[in-house]
Amino acid sequence: KSVLIKTFRDVVVNFMDPTPVLDTVAPVIATVADITEYTNVNESLLVTFVTPTATDNVDASVSVSCTPASSTLFAVGTTTVNCSGTDTAGNTGTTSFDVGVVFAPDLSPIQSVEITPGTIPNGTVGSTYNQNLVASTTINGPYVWAILNGALPDGLDLSSETGVIGGTPTMTGDFTFTVFVTNGTASTTRSYTMNIAPTPAAVSTGGSGGGGGGGNGPIVSGTGSVGQVLGASTTSTAELLKKLKDLYKLLFGLQMKVAQCSYTWDEDLSFGNVDIDVKNLQMALNYSSLTTVATIGNGSVGHETTYYGNATKNAVIKFQNIFSNEISDPNGVFGSSTRAILNNLCKTN
């Protein structure tokens, strides 16, 4: 019994002790490594990071907040992020780290393309001809092929999507022409000369080798429309630029088709908007190498954001310039006429 009484007395004394133990230990905030992001657009960048956690000697959990917070815009340069957490006893723990946004306009990878082979075989009137031109490059397609100058022999065509020169020649002679290939990011040309010889039957009868068909149309489209884009020769810079713009329209449509774009937009978008439709717009524009929002950092492929900044505006202007015949004012606003064209391109794919 004495033991029980002593134990009870000890409990009462401890319970009424006027000097309880105080919690004076601050929470420990996990450290965060400095962050460096790159952008090829000289503007603030949306940076996302994981908010650090805290451990405390008494409290089971401590909330941590950071300033500036994750998923906010960080100016080009270095910004210090300060994080803190306070436990129920009023003890505050802190940590900090730097977020660096580096403006690097020249960090895009060097991209080049070369047409091979260097020479192509000659042909014969009446004999099937097939020669595959290849775009040897450091980047992916799809590509668009065209004849910029000169003309293929009658009966031969160049596929705009595969780069194959094929058909059956119908006219003898020497033919010189320049082939152009692009994927919107890199482009090049190569000149070829080929001879089409007469067939033995044509020599023995002295025949003329046929009527030549419908002229010297240099290109046949896999979609049935490219053949009307580029003529047999280029006579001026203005004519060449017009042909290239028409070719880029076709390339943009082909890239939308390959990417299977399926987005639609019902509302206008412009600088400063924050919306999921902006992210969808960036993704659609990134499907084409002609309208890439950014090559690194926010807005690049896989890093599209909901913020309509200068990078998005500039990409929209690129799109509007490609379709300048349909869009009179390339101002970077994703308005009704711009929406209608992109909606139609995505809908048809």
Tab-separated table of C-alpha atoms in Angstrom:
chain	number	residue	atom	x	y	z
A	1	LYS	CA	0.000	0.000	0.000
A	2	SER	CA	2.829	2.427	0.803
A	3	VAL	CA	4.153	1.991	-2.663
A	4	LEU	CA	0.791	2.873	-4.174
A	5	ILE	CA	0.487	5.951	-1.973
A	6	LYS	CA	3.986	7.112	-2.945
A	7	THR	CA	3.245	6.636	-6.578
A	8	PHE	CA	0.031	8.611	-6.325
A	9	ARG	CA	1.804	11.393	-4.439
A	10	ASP	CA	4.474	11.606	-7.108
A	11	VAL	CA	1.858	11.877	-9.787
A	12	VAL	CA	0.108	14.719	-8.017
A	13	VAL	CA	3.340	16.610	-7.452
A	14	ASN	CA	4.411	16.266	-11.089
A	15	PHE	CA	0.996	17.354	-12.317
A	16	MET	CA	1.093	20.517	-10.232
A	17	ASP	CA	4.726	21.400	-11.013
A	18	PRO	CA	4.731	25.171	-11.656
A	19	THR	CA	7.743	24.971	-13.993
A	20	PRO	CA	6.696	22.925	-17.064
A	21	VAL	CA	9.207	22.189	-19.883
A	22	LEU	CA	8.898	24.808	-22.696
A	23	ASP	CA	9.267	24.074	-26.488
A	24	THR	CA	11.970	26.446	-27.700
A	25	VAL	CA	13.199	24.450	-30.697
A	26	ALA	CA	12.344	25.788	-34.165
A	27	PRO	CA	11.154	23.468	-36.929
A	28	VAL	CA	13.793	22.306	-39.346
A	29	ILE	CA	12.988	23.259	-42.952
A	30	ALA	CA	14.425	20.982	-45.634
A	31	THR	CA	17.058	22.585	-47.817
A	32	VAL	CA	16.338	23.225	-51.504
A	33	ALA	CA	19.023	23.312	-54.171
A	34	ASP	CA	19.340	26.465	-56.269
A	35	ILE	CA	17.346	26.361	-59.514
A	36	THR	CA	18.454	27.611	-62.930
A	37	GLU	CA	16.017	27.918	-65.833
A	38	TYR	CA	16.751	29.058	-69.384
A	39	THR	CA	14.590	31.035	-71.772
A	40	ASN	CA	15.173	32.291	-75.297
A	41	VAL	CA	12.621	35.072	-74.751
A	42	ASN	CA	13.729	38.062	-72.673
A	43	GLU	CA	10.767	38.082	-70.309
A	44	SER	CA	9.710	36.690	-66.912
A	45	LEU	CA	9.498	32.910	-66.749
A	46	LEU	CA	6.960	30.762	-64.934
A	47	VAL	CA	9.017	28.615	-62.522
A	48	THR	CA	7.650	25.653	-60.573
A	49	PHE	CA	9.385	24.033	-57.609
A	50	VAL	CA	8.451	21.688	-54.777
A	51	THR	CA	7.752	23.549	-51.534
A	52	PRO	CA	10.086	22.137	-48.850
A	53	THR	CA	8.778	20.191	-45.866
A	54	ALA	CA	9.417	20.774	-42.151
A	55	THR	CA	10.071	18.495	-39.174
A	56	ASP	CA	9.479	19.530	-35.543
A	57	ASN	CA	10.414	18.025	-32.176
A	58	VAL	CA	6.847	18.392	-30.883
A	59	ASP	CA	4.341	19.099	-33.640
A	60	ALA	CA	3.502	16.279	-35.999
A	61	SER	CA	3.279	18.625	-38.978
A	62	VAL	CA	4.266	22.214	-39.738
A	63	SER	CA	3.015	24.153	-42.740
A	64	VAL	CA	5.689	25.780	-44.908
A	65	SER	CA	5.188	28.736	-47.258
A	66	CYS	CA	7.623	30.351	-49.694
A	67	THR	CA	7.937	33.851	-51.112
A	68	PRO	CA	7.864	34.090	-54.093
A	69	ALA	CA	5.686	31.000	-54.329
A	70	SER	CA	6.014	28.139	-56.772
A	71	SER	CA	4.309	28.511	-60.167
A	72	THR	CA	4.732	32.277	-60.292
A	73	LEU	CA	6.636	34.493	-62.712
A	74	PHE	CA	10.328	35.050	-62.012
A	75	ALA	CA	12.171	37.910	-63.691
A	76	VAL	CA	15.313	37.334	-65.733
A	77	GLY	CA	18.191	37.310	-63.261
A	78	THR	CA	18.483	35.837	-59.761
A	79	THR	CA	15.637	35.855	-57.237
A	80	THR	CA	16.001	34.585	-53.653
A	81	VAL	CA	13.100	32.446	-52.439
A	82	ASN	CA	12.544	32.567	-48.661
A	83	CYS	CA	10.611	29.693	-47.032
A	84	SER	CA	9.442	29.498	-43.412
A	85	GLY	CA	7.338	27.394	-41.081
A	86	THR	CA	6.109	28.100	-37.539
A	87	ASP	CA	5.116	25.502	-34.955
A	88	THR	CA	2.330	25.845	-32.359
A	89	ALA	CA	4.795	27.180	-29.769
A	90	GLY	CA	5.650	30.096	-32.050
A	91	ASN	CA	9.093	28.873	-33.112
A	92	THR	CA	9.920	29.674	-36.752
A	93	GLY	CA	12.343	27.817	-38.983
A	94	THR	CA	13.590	29.209	-42.301
A	95	THR	CA	15.499	28.263	-45.403
A	96	SER	CA	16.227	29.990	-48.696
A	97	PHE	CA	17.436	29.218	-52.182
A	98	ASP	CA	18.009	31.090	-55.440
A	99	VAL	CA	16.065	30.841	-58.679
A	100	GLY	CA	18.055	32.006	-61.685
A	101	VAL	CA	16.365	32.799	-64.995
A	102	VAL	CA	18.925	33.009	-67.778
A	103	PHE	CA	18.105	34.747	-71.050
A	104	ALA	CA	19.870	32.625	-73.652
A	105	PRO	CA	18.645	33.493	-77.161
A	106	ASP	CA	21.443	31.520	-78.824
A	107	LEU	CA	21.031	28.258	-76.939
A	108	SER	CA	18.800	26.665	-79.567
A	109	PRO	CA	20.510	23.603	-81.052
A	110	ILE	CA	22.199	24.106	-84.388
A	111	GLN	CA	20.061	22.439	-87.004
A	112	SER	CA	21.050	21.624	-90.548
A	113	VAL	CA	19.808	19.538	-93.435
A	114	GLU	CA	21.467	18.147	-96.556
A	115	ILE	CA	19.909	16.607	-99.649
A	116	THR	CA	21.398	13.340	-100.856
A	117	PRO	CA	22.470	11.828	-103.189
A	118	GLY	CA	24.742	14.362	-104.835
A	119	THR	CA	23.857	13.178	-108.341
A	120	ILE	CA	20.921	11.251	-109.760
A	121	PRO	CA	20.719	8.711	-112.624
A	122	ASN	CA	19.715	9.611	-116.153
A	123	GLY	CA	16.544	8.231	-117.668
A	124	THR	CA	15.039	6.932	-120.889
A	125	VAL	CA	11.852	7.889	-122.645
A	126	GLY	CA	9.157	5.319	-121.956
A	127	SER	CA	11.001	3.646	-119.058
A	128	THR	CA	9.806	3.929	-115.480
A	129	TYR	CA	11.994	6.236	-113.384
A	130	ASN	CA	12.221	6.227	-109.581
A	131	GLN	CA	14.778	8.084	-107.472
A	132	ASN	CA	14.413	8.767	-103.754
A	133	LEU	CA	15.914	12.009	-102.450
A	134	VAL	CA	16.818	11.934	-98.751
A	135	ALA	CA	17.014	14.749	-96.215
A	136	SER	CA	20.026	13.938	-94.038
A	137	THR	CA	19.579	16.057	-90.948
A	138	THR	CA	20.068	16.393	-87.200
A	139	ILE	CA	16.344	16.985	-86.684
A	140	ASN	CA	13.113	15.201	-87.419
A	141	GLY	CA	10.543	15.781	-90.146
A	142	PRO	CA	8.065	15.924	-91.636
A	143	TYR	CA	9.595	17.609	-94.675
A	144	VAL	CA	8.157	19.333	-97.695
A	145	TRP	CA	9.945	19.000	-101.044
A	146	ALA	CA	9.644	21.269	-104.063
A	147	ILE	CA	11.293	22.366	-107.298
A	148	LEU	CA	12.314	26.009	-106.913
A	149	ASN	CA	14.082	26.566	-110.240
A	150	GLY	CA	14.168	24.776	-113.551
A	151	ALA	CA	11.871	21.887	-114.405
A	152	LEU	CA	11.735	18.124	-114.316
A	153	PRO	CA	11.409	16.252	-117.608
A	154	ASP	CA	7.846	15.829	-118.818
A	155	GLY	CA	6.351	12.741	-117.240
A	156	LEU	CA	8.347	12.993	-113.993
A	157	ASP	CA	7.139	14.525	-110.742
A	158	LEU	CA	8.567	15.190	-107.300
A	159	SER	CA	6.491	14.041	-104.327
A	160	SER	CA	6.206	16.921	-101.880
A	161	GLU	CA	5.974	14.560	-98.898
A	162	THR	CA	8.407	11.729	-99.714
A	163	GLY	CA	11.054	13.369	-101.922
A	164	VAL	CA	10.680	10.703	-104.610
A	165	ILE	CA	11.194	11.673	-108.245
A	166	GLY	CA	9.098	9.234	-110.211
A	167	GLY	CA	7.121	8.629	-113.354
A	168	THR	CA	7.810	7.797	-116.985
A	169	PRO	CA	9.742	10.370	-119.074
A	170	THR	CA	8.112	11.414	-122.315
A	171	MET	CA	10.674	13.888	-123.705
A	172	THR	CA	14.385	13.651	-124.489
A	173	GLY	CA	16.973	16.252	-123.542
A	174	ASP	CA	19.071	17.633	-120.698
A	175	PHE	CA	17.212	19.027	-117.710
A	176	THR	CA	18.585	21.124	-114.853
A	177	PHE	CA	16.522	21.904	-111.776
A	178	THR	CA	16.907	22.922	-108.124
A	179	VAL	CA	15.294	20.891	-105.352
A	180	PHE	CA	14.249	22.578	-102.103
A	181	VAL	CA	13.471	20.807	-98.807
A	182	THR	CA	12.399	22.175	-95.433
A	183	ASN	CA	10.806	21.135	-92.180
A	184	GLY	CA	10.255	24.748	-91.180
A	185	THR	CA	13.347	24.879	-88.968
A	186	ALA	CA	16.081	23.934	-91.392
A	187	SER	CA	16.069	24.088	-95.176
A	188	THR	CA	18.437	23.682	-98.091
A	189	THR	CA	18.622	23.279	-101.865
A	190	ARG	CA	20.554	21.109	-104.302
A	191	SER	CA	20.814	21.400	-108.078
A	192	TYR	CA	20.647	18.382	-110.356
A	193	THR	CA	21.154	17.764	-114.073
A	194	MET	CA	19.779	14.678	-115.767
A	195	ASN	CA	19.624	13.448	-119.344
A	196	ILE	CA	16.632	11.675	-120.820
A	197	ALA	CA	17.676	9.484	-123.761
A	198	PRO	CA	15.361	8.312	-126.539
A	199	THR	CA	14.152	4.724	-126.583
A	200	PRO	CA	15.406	2.428	-129.372
A	201	ALA	CA	11.918	2.443	-130.858
A	202	ALA	CA	11.907	6.207	-130.924
A	203	VAL	CA	15.299	6.236	-132.715
A	204	SER	CA	14.275	3.720	-135.386
A	205	THR	CA	11.043	5.446	-136.256
A	206	GLY	CA	12.238	8.996	-135.863
A	207	GLY	CA	9.275	9.704	-133.631
A	208	SER	CA	9.001	12.802	-131.581
A	209	GLY	CA	8.760	10.998	-128.262
A	210	GLY	CA	5.214	12.016	-127.375
A	211	GLY	CA	3.335	15.178	-126.759
A	212	GLY	CA	4.748	16.057	-123.353
A	213	GLY	CA	1.415	16.055	-121.554
A	214	GLY	CA	0.424	18.973	-119.346
A	215	GLY	CA	3.616	20.975	-119.315
A	216	ASN	CA	6.437	21.150	-116.812
A	217	GLY	CA	4.609	21.045	-113.489
A	218	PRO	CA	7.476	20.233	-111.120
A	219	ILE	CA	5.704	18.844	-108.081
A	220	VAL	CA	2.990	16.381	-107.168
A	221	SER	CA	1.434	16.503	-103.744
A	222	GLY	CA	0.653	13.608	-101.532
A	223	THR	CA	-2.444	15.615	-100.597
A	224	GLY	CA	-3.407	16.538	-104.137
A	225	SER	CA	-2.876	20.290	-103.745
A	226	VAL	CA	0.860	20.995	-103.664
A	227	GLY	CA	1.222	20.616	-107.403
A	228	GLN	CA	-0.354	24.026	-107.846
A	229	VAL	CA	1.962	25.798	-105.434
A	230	LEU	CA	5.339	26.011	-107.186
A	231	GLY	CA	5.784	26.783	-110.844
A	232	ALA	CA	8.476	25.528	-113.167
A	233	SER	CA	10.920	28.370	-112.501
A	234	THR	CA	11.501	31.379	-110.326
A	235	THR	CA	11.917	34.701	-112.111
A	236	SER	CA	12.052	37.151	-109.192
A	237	THR	CA	12.637	37.364	-105.464
A	238	ALA	CA	9.035	38.401	-104.887
A	239	GLU	CA	7.781	35.372	-106.790
A	240	LEU	CA	10.098	33.088	-104.822
A	241	LEU	CA	8.914	34.532	-101.488
A	242	LYS	CA	5.297	34.028	-102.489
A	243	LYS	CA	5.977	30.435	-103.445
A	244	LEU	CA	7.791	29.795	-100.185
A	245	LYS	CA	4.901	31.246	-98.196
A	246	ASP	CA	2.480	28.949	-100.008
A	247	LEU	CA	4.838	26.056	-99.339
A	248	TYR	CA	4.950	26.926	-95.625
A	249	LYS	CA	1.160	26.881	-95.497
A	250	LEU	CA	1.225	23.346	-96.806
A	251	LEU	CA	4.010	22.378	-94.401
A	252	PHE	CA	2.066	23.775	-91.436
A	253	GLY	CA	-0.983	21.767	-92.437
A	254	LEU	CA	1.106	18.630	-92.858
A	255	GLN	CA	2.653	19.063	-89.412
A	256	MET	CA	-0.798	19.505	-87.866
A	257	LYS	CA	-1.866	16.305	-89.614
A	258	VAL	CA	1.136	14.343	-88.341
A	259	ALA	CA	0.563	15.630	-84.787
A	260	GLN	CA	-3.172	14.854	-85.036
A	261	CYS	CA	-4.109	18.256	-83.639
A	262	SER	CA	-7.624	18.089	-82.171
A	263	TYR	CA	-7.963	21.289	-80.147
A	264	THR	CA	-10.669	23.908	-80.684
A	265	TRP	CA	-10.960	27.441	-79.352
A	266	ASP	CA	-14.176	29.408	-78.823
A	267	GLU	CA	-12.854	32.595	-77.215
A	268	ASP	CA	-10.312	35.229	-78.225
A	269	LEU	CA	-6.952	35.136	-76.428
A	270	SER	CA	-4.364	37.876	-76.056
A	271	PHE	CA	-1.349	39.025	-74.057
A	272	GLY	CA	-1.787	38.644	-70.300
A	273	ASN	CA	-4.488	35.968	-70.410
A	274	VAL	CA	-4.135	32.974	-68.097
A	275	ASP	CA	-6.265	30.089	-69.286
A	276	ILE	CA	-6.089	26.403	-70.191
A	277	ASP	CA	-6.905	27.453	-73.769
A	278	VAL	CA	-3.561	29.281	-73.825
A	279	LYS	CA	-1.756	26.047	-72.986
A	280	ASN	CA	-3.665	24.238	-75.745
A	281	LEU	CA	-2.749	27.041	-78.154
A	282	GLN	CA	0.932	26.748	-77.232
A	283	MET	CA	0.790	22.987	-77.742
A	284	ALA	CA	-0.821	23.381	-81.175
A	285	LEU	CA	1.697	26.023	-82.257
A	286	ASN	CA	4.535	23.793	-81.056
A	287	TYR	CA	3.322	21.035	-83.368
A	288	SER	CA	4.843	23.063	-86.208
A	289	SER	CA	8.476	24.068	-86.411
A	290	LEU	CA	7.278	27.225	-88.169
A	291	THR	CA	5.469	28.571	-85.092
A	292	THR	CA	7.421	27.223	-82.123
A	293	VAL	CA	6.606	29.193	-78.968
A	294	ALA	CA	10.002	28.538	-77.375
A	295	THR	CA	12.835	26.073	-77.889
A	296	ILE	CA	13.788	25.900	-74.197
A	297	GLY	CA	12.108	26.782	-70.922
A	298	ASN	CA	8.459	27.739	-70.512
A	299	GLY	CA	6.448	27.459	-73.693
A	300	SER	CA	8.724	24.830	-75.228
A	301	VAL	CA	7.499	21.354	-76.105
A	302	GLY	CA	6.447	19.595	-72.910
A	303	HIS	CA	6.663	22.840	-70.928
A	304	GLU	CA	3.629	24.696	-72.267
A	305	THR	CA	1.929	27.027	-69.773
A	306	THR	CA	-1.423	28.745	-69.304
A	307	TYR	CA	0.174	32.224	-69.556
A	308	TYR	CA	-0.115	34.270	-72.765
A	309	GLY	CA	3.143	36.212	-72.755
A	310	ASN	CA	5.417	37.657	-75.422
A	311	ALA	CA	6.565	34.211	-76.530
A	312	THR	CA	2.999	33.136	-77.276
A	313	LYS	CA	2.239	36.452	-78.932
A	314	ASN	CA	5.287	36.151	-81.198
A	315	ALA	CA	4.350	32.581	-82.154
A	316	VAL	CA	0.824	33.723	-83.047
A	317	ILE	CA	2.336	36.467	-85.217
A	318	LYS	CA	4.409	33.798	-87.028
A	319	PHE	CA	1.201	31.875	-87.690
A	320	GLN	CA	-0.587	35.021	-88.885
A	321	ASN	CA	2.287	35.860	-91.240
A	322	ILE	CA	2.086	32.406	-92.828
A	323	PHE	CA	-1.624	32.971	-93.455
A	324	SER	CA	-1.328	36.697	-94.202
A	325	ASN	CA	-3.629	36.386	-97.222
A	326	GLU	CA	-6.418	35.391	-94.843
A	327	ILE	CA	-5.349	37.493	-91.823
A	328	SER	CA	-4.923	41.161	-92.666
A	329	ASP	CA	-3.470	42.324	-89.337
A	330	PRO	CA	-0.761	40.063	-87.826
A	331	ASN	CA	-0.936	41.649	-84.357
A	332	GLY	CA	-0.376	38.628	-82.128
A	333	VAL	CA	-3.977	38.523	-80.911
A	334	PHE	CA	-5.637	35.130	-81.228
A	335	GLY	CA	-8.846	36.643	-82.575
A	336	SER	CA	-11.746	35.343	-84.637
A	337	SER	CA	-10.027	35.070	-88.034
A	338	THR	CA	-6.895	33.467	-86.557
A	339	ARG	CA	-9.003	31.088	-84.467
A	340	ALA	CA	-11.072	30.084	-87.493
A	341	ILE	CA	-8.008	29.046	-89.504
A	342	LEU	CA	-6.374	27.084	-86.697
A	343	ASN	CA	-9.680	25.496	-85.682
A	344	ASN	CA	-10.176	24.340	-89.265
A	345	LEU	CA	-6.639	22.926	-89.513
A	346	CYS	CA	-7.023	21.006	-86.245
A	347	LYS	CA	-10.568	19.863	-87.075
A	348	THR	CA	-9.584	18.400	-90.433
A	349	ASN	CA	-6.795	16.373	-88.839
